[in-house]
Amino acid sequence: MHPQTDIVVKIATDLWYRQISRASTLFDEYTDEQLAAEIAPGKNSGVYLLGHLTAVHDALFPLLGIGDKLYPELFDVFVKSPDKSDLPKPATADLRKYWKEVTKTLNDKIATLSFNQWMERHTSISEADFENEPQRNRLSVLLSRVAHLTEHIGQLLWIKK
Amino acid sequence: MHPQTDIVVKIATDLWYRQISRASTLFDEYTDEQLAAEIAPGKNSGVYLLGHLTAVHDALFPLLGIGDKLYPELFDVFVKSPDKSDLPKPATADLRKYWKEVTKTLNDKIATLSFNQWMERHTSISEADFENEPQRNRLSVLLSRVAHLTEHIGQLLWIKK
């Protein structure tokens, strides 16, 4: 009735959805001004974290082999470069839209994957290496990204009201 | 050769060990003075987070049904109460020792559990409820605690050097 492998998928994806929902709630609650400020002196701004998380999650499409990035231009600005780079950043209103769109599209894809599909390799490991390291699969990518996301949620929680 | 269920256990426990190791490295790097200060103005101190994470992880022994708490007295001070409570806190040197001991004992236990044991219920859900919600098992507790831990790692990373 409840195959154990389906339960594993439910646990992992529910954890992802829950943390995504927490981040979305935080982004929605904060004003553009609150997001623009450094969260702590000398640390990242909320707007950088919004762009950063959007870009990292957008990169999950090719990494999981489930599609192409929606906003590939974000990666240089928000992943390869730090907050105080000279690169021009999109308007906060646009970043809010990109976050919602990446989240919705990604969650829809994530919901379709079966346990066996989660156990398939991700695209940054070769077939040969995957034979020896079968744990480097899509599921491990998802759970690593949960950890990455919650790390930044801990910081976003500290934006002052 | 690699049963898929063993791979699931490896992914989940490796993620736990990796994040525990990151937190341990941070606690070791910071001086008592650095830990004593608020990480950001008005926010938790590092020493509170050290006690908080130790107490939450100590509570995993009874919750996972793998033993008793080593330091039950920490829960009131570091989980039920906020940083600025009037409750006396242990010395930082003692908290560092408690963190190491809880981590070592917990990790040793975690390493012994099989996939089937991870799929068993945790102790805060009844057998009757577990029949309907089989995802409320030990594995989901471990992964939730990974998310909780990384949330606070995100904050600990901001302690100034």
mmCIF file of C-alpha atoms in Angstrom:
data_model
loop_
_atom_site.group_PDB
_atom_site.id
_atom_site.type_symbol
_atom_site.label_atom_id
_atom_site.label_comp_id
_atom_site.label_asym_id
_atom_site.label_seq_id
_atom_site.Cartn_x
_atom_site.Cartn_y
_atom_site.Cartn_z
ATOM 1 C CA MET A 1 0.000 0.000 0.000
ATOM 2 C CA HIS A 2 2.853 2.370 0.860
ATOM 3 C CA PRO A 3 5.953 1.098 -0.928
ATOM 4 C CA GLN A 4 8.900 2.263 1.156
ATOM 5 C CA THR A 5 10.610 3.806 -1.838
ATOM 6 C CA ASP A 6 7.579 6.048 -2.456
ATOM 7 C CA ILE A 7 7.824 7.142 1.165
ATOM 8 C CA VAL A 8 11.439 8.178 0.605
ATOM 9 C CA VAL A 9 10.377 10.355 -2.331
ATOM 10 C CA LYS A 10 7.580 11.882 -0.280
ATOM 11 C CA ILE A 11 9.905 12.735 2.627
ATOM 12 C CA ALA A 12 12.559 14.322 0.413
ATOM 13 C CA THR A 13 10.205 16.309 -1.815
ATOM 14 C CA ASP A 14 7.986 17.426 1.095
ATOM 15 C CA LEU A 15 11.081 18.770 2.840
ATOM 16 C CA TRP A 16 12.029 20.651 -0.329
ATOM 17 C CA TYR A 17 8.537 22.108 -0.788
ATOM 18 C CA ARG A 18 8.363 23.133 2.873
ATOM 19 C CA GLN A 19 11.656 25.009 2.790
ATOM 20 C CA ILE A 20 10.840 26.607 -0.573
ATOM 21 C CA SER A 21 7.550 27.768 0.883
ATOM 22 C CA ARG A 22 9.317 29.267 3.924
ATOM 23 C CA ALA A 23 11.707 31.178 1.645
ATOM 24 C CA SER A 24 8.832 32.388 -0.560
ATOM 25 C CA THR A 25 6.954 33.634 2.493
ATOM 26 C CA LEU A 26 10.019 35.555 3.672
ATOM 27 C CA PHE A 27 10.605 37.148 0.256
ATOM 28 C CA ASP A 28 6.926 38.132 0.070
ATOM 29 C CA GLU A 29 6.963 39.643 3.546
ATOM 30 C CA TYR A 30 9.966 41.869 3.032
ATOM 31 C CA THR A 31 9.728 45.164 1.189
ATOM 32 C CA ASP A 32 12.129 46.067 -1.619
ATOM 33 C CA GLU A 33 13.893 48.389 0.837
ATOM 34 C CA GLN A 34 14.320 45.632 3.408
ATOM 35 C CA LEU A 35 15.703 43.300 0.758
ATOM 36 C CA ALA A 36 18.110 45.946 -0.542
ATOM 37 C CA ALA A 37 19.883 46.430 2.790
ATOM 38 C CA GLU A 38 22.733 44.303 4.145
ATOM 39 C CA ILE A 39 21.191 41.752 6.510
ATOM 40 C CA ALA A 40 24.077 42.196 8.952
ATOM 41 C CA PRO A 41 26.904 44.722 8.680
ATOM 42 C CA GLY A 42 29.170 43.715 5.793
ATOM 43 C CA LYS A 43 27.058 40.663 4.907
ATOM 44 C CA ASN A 44 24.848 39.819 1.934
ATOM 45 C CA SER A 45 21.707 41.766 1.136
ATOM 46 C CA GLY A 46 18.359 40.038 0.920
ATOM 47 C CA VAL A 47 18.152 40.943 -2.761
ATOM 48 C CA TYR A 48 21.439 39.165 -3.435
ATOM 49 C CA LEU A 49 20.128 36.060 -1.667
ATOM 50 C CA LEU A 50 16.910 36.259 -3.713
ATOM 51 C CA GLY A 51 18.932 36.309 -6.930
ATOM 52 C CA HIS A 52 21.396 33.721 -5.614
ATOM 53 C CA LEU A 53 18.752 31.171 -4.655
ATOM 54 C CA THR A 54 16.872 31.748 -7.910
ATOM 55 C CA ALA A 55 20.046 31.176 -9.948
ATOM 56 C CA VAL A 56 21.107 28.089 -7.957
ATOM 57 C CA HIS A 57 17.657 26.547 -8.289
ATOM 58 C CA ASP A 58 17.449 27.478 -11.983
ATOM 59 C CA ALA A 59 20.678 25.487 -12.448
ATOM 60 C CA LEU A 60 18.847 22.411 -11.143
ATOM 61 C CA PHE A 61 17.055 21.999 -14.486
ATOM 62 C CA PRO A 62 20.210 21.014 -16.400
ATOM 63 C CA LEU A 63 21.862 19.368 -13.363
ATOM 64 C CA LEU A 64 18.870 17.086 -12.789
ATOM 65 C CA GLY A 65 18.435 16.651 -16.527
ATOM 66 C CA ILE A 66 14.859 17.933 -16.478
ATOM 67 C CA GLY A 67 15.104 21.003 -18.682
ATOM 68 C CA ASP A 68 17.009 24.167 -19.465
ATOM 69 C CA LYS A 69 17.633 27.186 -17.284
ATOM 70 C CA LEU A 70 14.913 29.823 -17.492
ATOM 71 C CA TYR A 71 17.252 32.720 -16.597
ATOM 72 C CA PRO A 72 20.826 31.657 -17.415
ATOM 73 C CA GLU A 73 22.055 35.255 -17.162
ATOM 74 C CA LEU A 74 21.548 35.201 -13.383
ATOM 75 C CA PHE A 75 24.360 32.735 -12.746
ATOM 76 C CA ASP A 76 27.255 35.114 -13.398
ATOM 77 C CA VAL A 77 25.730 37.871 -11.303
ATOM 78 C CA PHE A 78 24.453 35.876 -8.334
ATOM 79 C CA VAL A 79 26.596 32.744 -8.139
ATOM 80 C CA LYS A 80 29.958 33.458 -9.744
ATOM 81 C CA SER A 81 30.072 37.005 -8.379
ATOM 82 C CA PRO A 82 29.642 38.307 -4.819
ATOM 83 C CA ASP A 83 27.023 40.820 -3.698
ATOM 84 C CA LYS A 84 29.288 43.814 -4.182
ATOM 85 C CA SER A 85 30.332 43.096 -7.762
ATOM 86 C CA ASP A 86 30.116 45.737 -10.489
ATOM 87 C CA LEU A 87 27.716 43.624 -12.519
ATOM 88 C CA PRO A 88 24.323 45.252 -13.043
ATOM 89 C CA LYS A 89 21.518 43.462 -11.196
ATOM 90 C CA PRO A 90 17.919 43.082 -12.415
ATOM 91 C CA ALA A 91 15.256 45.144 -10.657
ATOM 92 C CA THR A 92 13.958 43.579 -7.456
ATOM 93 C CA ALA A 93 10.449 43.326 -8.915
ATOM 94 C CA ASP A 94 11.882 41.244 -11.766
ATOM 95 C CA LEU A 95 13.862 39.046 -9.382
ATOM 96 C CA ARG A 96 10.698 38.376 -7.413
ATOM 97 C CA LYS A 97 9.031 37.241 -10.658
ATOM 98 C CA TYR A 98 11.987 35.032 -11.622
ATOM 99 C CA TRP A 99 11.964 33.358 -8.186
ATOM 100 C CA LYS A 100 8.260 32.545 -8.505
ATOM 101 C CA GLU A 101 8.632 31.240 -12.032
ATOM 102 C CA VAL A 102 11.690 29.078 -11.360
ATOM 103 C CA THR A 103 10.048 27.736 -8.195
ATOM 104 C CA LYS A 104 6.764 26.877 -9.894
ATOM 105 C CA THR A 105 8.352 25.256 -12.948
ATOM 106 C CA LEU A 106 10.854 23.316 -10.847
ATOM 107 C CA ASN A 107 8.276 22.091 -8.355
ATOM 108 C CA ASP A 108 6.039 20.884 -11.163
ATOM 109 C CA LYS A 109 8.930 18.850 -12.595
ATOM 110 C CA ILE A 110 10.016 17.543 -9.206
ATOM 111 C CA ALA A 111 6.503 16.253 -8.561
ATOM 112 C CA THR A 112 6.683 13.983 -11.630
ATOM 113 C CA LEU A 113 9.851 12.044 -10.769
ATOM 114 C CA SER A 114 9.550 8.471 -9.529
ATOM 115 C CA PHE A 115 11.902 6.856 -7.017
ATOM 116 C CA ASN A 116 13.797 5.147 -9.812
ATOM 117 C CA GLN A 117 14.234 8.471 -11.564
ATOM 118 C CA TRP A 118 15.538 10.073 -8.368
ATOM 119 C CA MET A 119 18.099 7.281 -8.178
ATOM 120 C CA GLU A 120 19.462 8.090 -11.635
ATOM 121 C CA ARG A 121 22.716 10.002 -11.981
ATOM 122 C CA HIS A 122 22.809 13.756 -12.179
ATOM 123 C CA THR A 123 24.401 15.262 -15.260
ATOM 124 C CA SER A 124 27.680 16.411 -13.750
ATOM 125 C CA ILE A 125 28.904 12.856 -13.117
ATOM 126 C CA SER A 126 29.880 10.521 -15.948
ATOM 127 C CA GLU A 127 28.266 7.129 -16.429
ATOM 128 C CA ALA A 128 31.575 5.461 -15.606
ATOM 129 C CA ASP A 129 32.040 7.322 -12.315
ATOM 130 C CA PHE A 130 28.408 6.775 -11.412
ATOM 131 C CA GLU A 131 28.968 3.017 -11.478
ATOM 132 C CA ASN A 132 31.369 3.408 -8.554
ATOM 133 C CA GLU A 133 29.506 6.211 -6.801
ATOM 134 C CA PRO A 134 25.812 5.459 -7.235
ATOM 135 C CA GLN A 135 24.982 7.855 -4.411
ATOM 136 C CA ARG A 136 25.737 10.776 -6.737
ATOM 137 C CA ASN A 137 22.185 10.782 -8.010
ATOM 138 C CA ARG A 138 19.350 13.260 -8.368
ATOM 139 C CA LEU A 139 18.118 12.600 -4.831
ATOM 140 C CA SER A 140 21.458 13.640 -3.341
ATOM 141 C CA VAL A 141 21.364 16.839 -5.417
ATOM 142 C CA LEU A 142 17.885 17.679 -4.127
ATOM 143 C CA LEU A 143 18.853 17.102 -0.500
ATOM 144 C CA SER A 144 22.069 19.109 -0.866
ATOM 145 C CA ARG A 145 20.023 21.974 -2.255
ATOM 146 C CA VAL A 146 17.642 21.716 0.704
ATOM 147 C CA ALA A 147 20.675 22.210 2.952
ATOM 148 C CA HIS A 148 21.899 25.131 0.843
ATOM 149 C CA LEU A 149 18.463 26.736 0.856
ATOM 150 C CA THR A 150 17.959 26.403 4.611
ATOM 151 C CA GLU A 151 21.433 27.824 5.222
ATOM 152 C CA HIS A 152 20.295 31.018 3.521
ATOM 153 C CA ILE A 153 16.849 30.921 5.161
ATOM 154 C CA GLY A 154 18.691 31.177 8.469
ATOM 155 C CA GLN A 155 20.171 34.436 7.221
ATOM 156 C CA LEU A 156 16.962 35.746 5.628
ATOM 157 C CA LEU A 157 15.171 35.284 8.961
ATOM 158 C CA TRP A 158 17.436 37.989 10.339
ATOM 159 C CA ILE A 159 16.180 40.748 8.068
ATOM 160 C CA LYS A 160 14.757 43.319 10.437
ATOM 161 C CA LYS A 161 11.075 44.107 10.386
ATOM 162 C CA MET B 1 25.839 -4.820 -5.444
ATOM 163 C CA HIS B 2 24.411 -1.444 -4.405
ATOM 164 C CA PRO B 3 20.848 -1.977 -3.213
ATOM 165 C CA GLN B 4 19.045 1.291 -3.835
ATOM 166 C CA THR B 5 17.778 1.435 -0.281
ATOM 167 C CA ASP B 6 21.361 1.346 1.041
ATOM 168 C CA ILE B 7 22.136 4.253 -1.269
ATOM 169 C CA VAL B 8 19.306 6.261 0.299
ATOM 170 C CA VAL B 9 20.776 5.670 3.758
ATOM 171 C CA LYS B 10 24.222 6.670 2.538
ATOM 172 C CA ILE B 11 22.949 9.922 0.981
ATOM 173 C CA ALA B 12 20.976 10.950 4.065
ATOM 174 C CA THR B 13 23.617 10.066 6.657
ATOM 175 C CA ASP B 14 26.499 11.519 4.591
ATOM 176 C CA LEU B 15 24.588 14.796 4.358
ATOM 177 C CA TRP B 16 24.103 14.754 8.135
ATOM 178 C CA TYR B 17 27.793 13.987 8.815
ATOM 179 C CA ARG B 18 28.923 16.692 6.394
ATOM 180 C CA GLN B 19 26.813 19.400 7.982
ATOM 181 C CA ILE B 20 27.744 18.274 11.513
ATOM 182 C CA SER B 21 31.376 18.473 10.497
ATOM 183 C CA ARG B 22 30.925 22.011 9.115
ATOM 184 C CA ALA B 23 29.307 23.117 12.389
ATOM 185 C CA SER B 24 32.065 21.478 14.447
ATOM 186 C CA THR B 25 34.718 23.235 12.384
ATOM 187 C CA LEU B 26 33.015 26.587 12.948
ATOM 188 C CA PHE B 27 32.697 26.058 16.708
ATOM 189 C CA ASP B 28 36.362 25.024 16.885
ATOM 190 C CA GLU B 29 37.504 28.045 14.900
ATOM 191 C CA TYR B 30 35.731 30.650 16.994
ATOM 192 C CA THR B 31 37.133 31.822 20.327
ATOM 193 C CA ASP B 32 34.987 31.932 23.460
ATOM 194 C CA GLU B 33 34.780 35.694 23.017
ATOM 195 C CA GLN B 34 33.567 35.394 19.437
ATOM 196 C CA LEU B 35 30.932 32.892 20.486
ATOM 197 C CA ALA B 36 29.776 35.065 23.377
ATOM 198 C CA ALA B 37 28.897 38.054 21.180
ATOM 199 C CA GLU B 38 25.635 38.557 19.283
ATOM 200 C CA ILE B 39 26.217 37.427 15.704
ATOM 201 C CA ALA B 40 24.209 40.366 14.389
ATOM 202 C CA PRO B 41 22.769 43.239 16.418
ATOM 203 C CA GLY B 42 19.915 41.900 18.550
ATOM 204 C CA LYS B 43 20.314 38.335 17.243
ATOM 205 C CA ASN B 44 21.472 35.111 18.888
ATOM 206 C CA SER B 45 24.987 34.656 20.184
ATOM 207 C CA GLY B 46 27.192 31.849 18.910
ATOM 208 C CA VAL B 47 27.235 30.324 22.376
ATOM 209 C CA TYR B 48 23.436 30.145 22.410
ATOM 210 C CA LEU B 49 23.491 28.374 19.038
ATOM 211 C CA LEU B 50 26.140 25.962 20.355
ATOM 212 C CA GLY B 51 23.900 25.084 23.297
ATOM 213 C CA HIS B 52 20.764 25.077 21.129
ATOM 214 C CA LEU B 53 22.137 22.666 18.535
ATOM 215 C CA THR B 54 23.590 20.419 21.249
ATOM 216 C CA ALA B 55 20.222 20.269 23.043
ATOM 217 C CA VAL B 56 18.211 19.662 19.844
ATOM 218 C CA HIS B 57 20.557 16.888 18.749
ATOM 219 C CA ASP B 58 20.605 15.393 22.250
ATOM 220 C CA ALA B 59 16.816 15.138 21.986
ATOM 221 C CA LEU B 60 17.276 12.906 18.933
ATOM 222 C CA PHE B 61 18.206 9.955 21.167
ATOM 223 C CA PRO B 62 14.699 9.571 22.636
ATOM 224 C CA LEU B 63 12.954 10.841 19.466
ATOM 225 C CA LEU B 64 14.695 8.253 17.289
ATOM 226 C CA GLY B 65 14.347 5.659 20.051
ATOM 227 C CA ILE B 66 18.087 5.016 20.190
ATOM 228 C CA GLY B 67 18.897 6.046 23.754
ATOM 229 C CA ASP B 68 18.492 8.665 26.440
ATOM 230 C CA LYS B 69 19.568 12.290 26.432
ATOM 231 C CA LEU B 70 23.106 12.826 27.687
ATOM 232 C CA TYR B 71 22.427 16.393 28.922
ATOM 233 C CA PRO B 72 18.660 16.756 29.514
ATOM 234 C CA GLU B 73 19.200 19.966 31.514
ATOM 235 C CA LEU B 74 20.167 21.820 28.321
ATOM 236 C CA PHE B 75 16.667 21.670 26.817
ATOM 237 C CA ASP B 76 15.054 24.251 29.113
ATOM 238 C CA VAL B 77 17.921 26.696 28.712
ATOM 239 C CA PHE B 78 18.613 26.405 24.986
ATOM 240 C CA VAL B 79 15.356 25.243 23.386
ATOM 241 C CA LYS B 80 12.467 26.310 25.588
ATOM 242 C CA SER B 81 14.118 29.633 26.454
ATOM 243 C CA PRO B 82 15.576 32.344 24.231
ATOM 244 C CA ASP B 83 19.152 33.602 24.353
ATOM 245 C CA LYS B 84 18.403 36.431 26.755
ATOM 246 C CA SER B 85 16.646 34.381 29.423
ATOM 247 C CA ASP B 86 17.592 34.608 33.082
ATOM 248 C CA LEU B 87 18.492 30.918 33.228
ATOM 249 C CA PRO B 88 22.144 30.308 34.069
ATOM 250 C CA LYS B 89 24.114 28.834 31.161
ATOM 251 C CA PRO B 90 26.954 26.312 31.415
ATOM 252 C CA ALA B 91 30.495 27.567 30.770
ATOM 253 C CA THR B 92 31.420 27.702 27.091
ATOM 254 C CA ALA B 93 34.211 25.171 27.648
ATOM 255 C CA ASP B 94 31.629 22.733 29.001
ATOM 256 C CA LEU B 95 29.247 23.397 26.107
ATOM 257 C CA ARG B 96 32.049 22.634 23.661
ATOM 258 C CA LYS B 97 32.572 19.299 25.443
ATOM 259 C CA TYR B 98 28.834 18.507 25.411
ATOM 260 C CA TRP B 99 28.600 19.244 21.664
ATOM 261 C CA LYS B 100 31.484 16.872 20.931
ATOM 262 C CA GLU B 101 30.080 14.129 23.138
ATOM 263 C CA VAL B 102 26.510 14.335 21.818
ATOM 264 C CA THR B 103 27.840 14.442 18.237
ATOM 265 C CA LYS B 104 30.137 11.454 18.677
ATOM 266 C CA THR B 105 27.576 9.289 20.482
ATOM 267 C CA LEU B 106 24.806 10.211 18.045
ATOM 268 C CA ASN B 107 26.919 9.625 14.960
ATOM 269 C CA ASP B 108 27.980 6.203 16.249
ATOM 270 C CA LYS B 109 24.308 5.241 16.697
ATOM 271 C CA ILE B 110 23.262 6.690 13.354
ATOM 272 C CA ALA B 111 25.903 4.617 11.600
ATOM 273 C CA THR B 112 24.315 1.375 12.846
ATOM 274 C CA LEU B 113 20.769 1.891 11.517
ATOM 275 C CA SER B 114 19.640 -0.047 8.444
ATOM 276 C CA PHE B 115 17.218 1.255 5.825
ATOM 277 C CA ASN B 116 14.381 -0.693 7.436
ATOM 278 C CA GLN B 117 15.198 0.841 10.794
ATOM 279 C CA TRP B 118 15.209 4.345 9.276
ATOM 280 C CA MET B 119 11.736 3.619 7.913
ATOM 281 C CA GLU B 120 10.377 2.839 11.378
ATOM 282 C CA ARG B 121 8.271 5.402 13.215
ATOM 283 C CA HIS B 122 9.806 7.974 15.498
ATOM 284 C CA THR B 123 8.634 7.997 19.089
ATOM 285 C CA SER B 124 6.430 11.093 18.967
ATOM 286 C CA ILE B 125 3.887 9.493 16.646
ATOM 287 C CA SER B 126 1.588 6.684 17.767
ATOM 288 C CA GLU B 127 1.468 3.326 16.023
ATOM 289 C CA ALA B 128 -2.091 4.073 14.907
ATOM 290 C CA ASP B 129 -1.208 7.441 13.331
ATOM 291 C CA PHE B 130 1.900 5.970 11.755
ATOM 292 C CA GLU B 131 -0.259 3.539 9.783
ATOM 293 C CA ASN B 132 -1.789 6.507 7.964
ATOM 294 C CA GLU B 133 1.336 8.650 7.838
ATOM 295 C CA PRO B 134 4.224 6.251 7.236
ATOM 296 C CA GLN B 135 6.420 9.156 6.151
ATOM 297 C CA ARG B 136 6.698 10.223 9.799
ATOM 298 C CA ASN B 137 9.662 7.961 10.336
ATOM 299 C CA ARG B 138 13.214 8.243 11.609
ATOM 300 C CA LEU B 139 14.526 9.240 8.170
ATOM 301 C CA SER B 140 12.242 12.268 8.022
ATOM 302 C CA VAL B 141 13.421 13.313 11.490
ATOM 303 C CA LEU B 142 17.060 13.096 10.412
ATOM 304 C CA LEU B 143 16.483 15.158 7.272
ATOM 305 C CA SER B 144 14.450 17.767 9.157
ATOM 306 C CA ARG B 145 17.320 18.086 11.599
ATOM 307 C CA VAL B 146 19.753 18.537 8.697
ATOM 308 C CA ALA B 147 17.605 21.478 7.576
ATOM 309 C CA HIS B 148 17.483 22.886 11.113
ATOM 310 C CA LEU B 149 21.250 22.513 11.508
ATOM 311 C CA THR B 150 22.098 24.166 8.195
ATOM 312 C CA GLU B 151 19.725 27.023 8.981
ATOM 313 C CA HIS B 152 21.878 27.814 12.006
ATOM 314 C CA ILE B 153 25.137 27.154 10.123
ATOM 315 C CA GLY B 154 24.086 29.993 7.816
ATOM 316 C CA GLN B 155 24.024 32.243 10.885
ATOM 317 C CA LEU B 156 27.215 30.862 12.452
ATOM 318 C CA LEU B 157 29.081 31.607 9.226
ATOM 319 C CA TRP B 158 28.457 35.289 9.929
ATOM 320 C CA ILE B 159 30.462 35.393 13.143
ATOM 321 C CA LYS B 160 33.221 37.864 12.394
ATOM 322 C CA LYS B 161 36.821 36.717 12.423
#
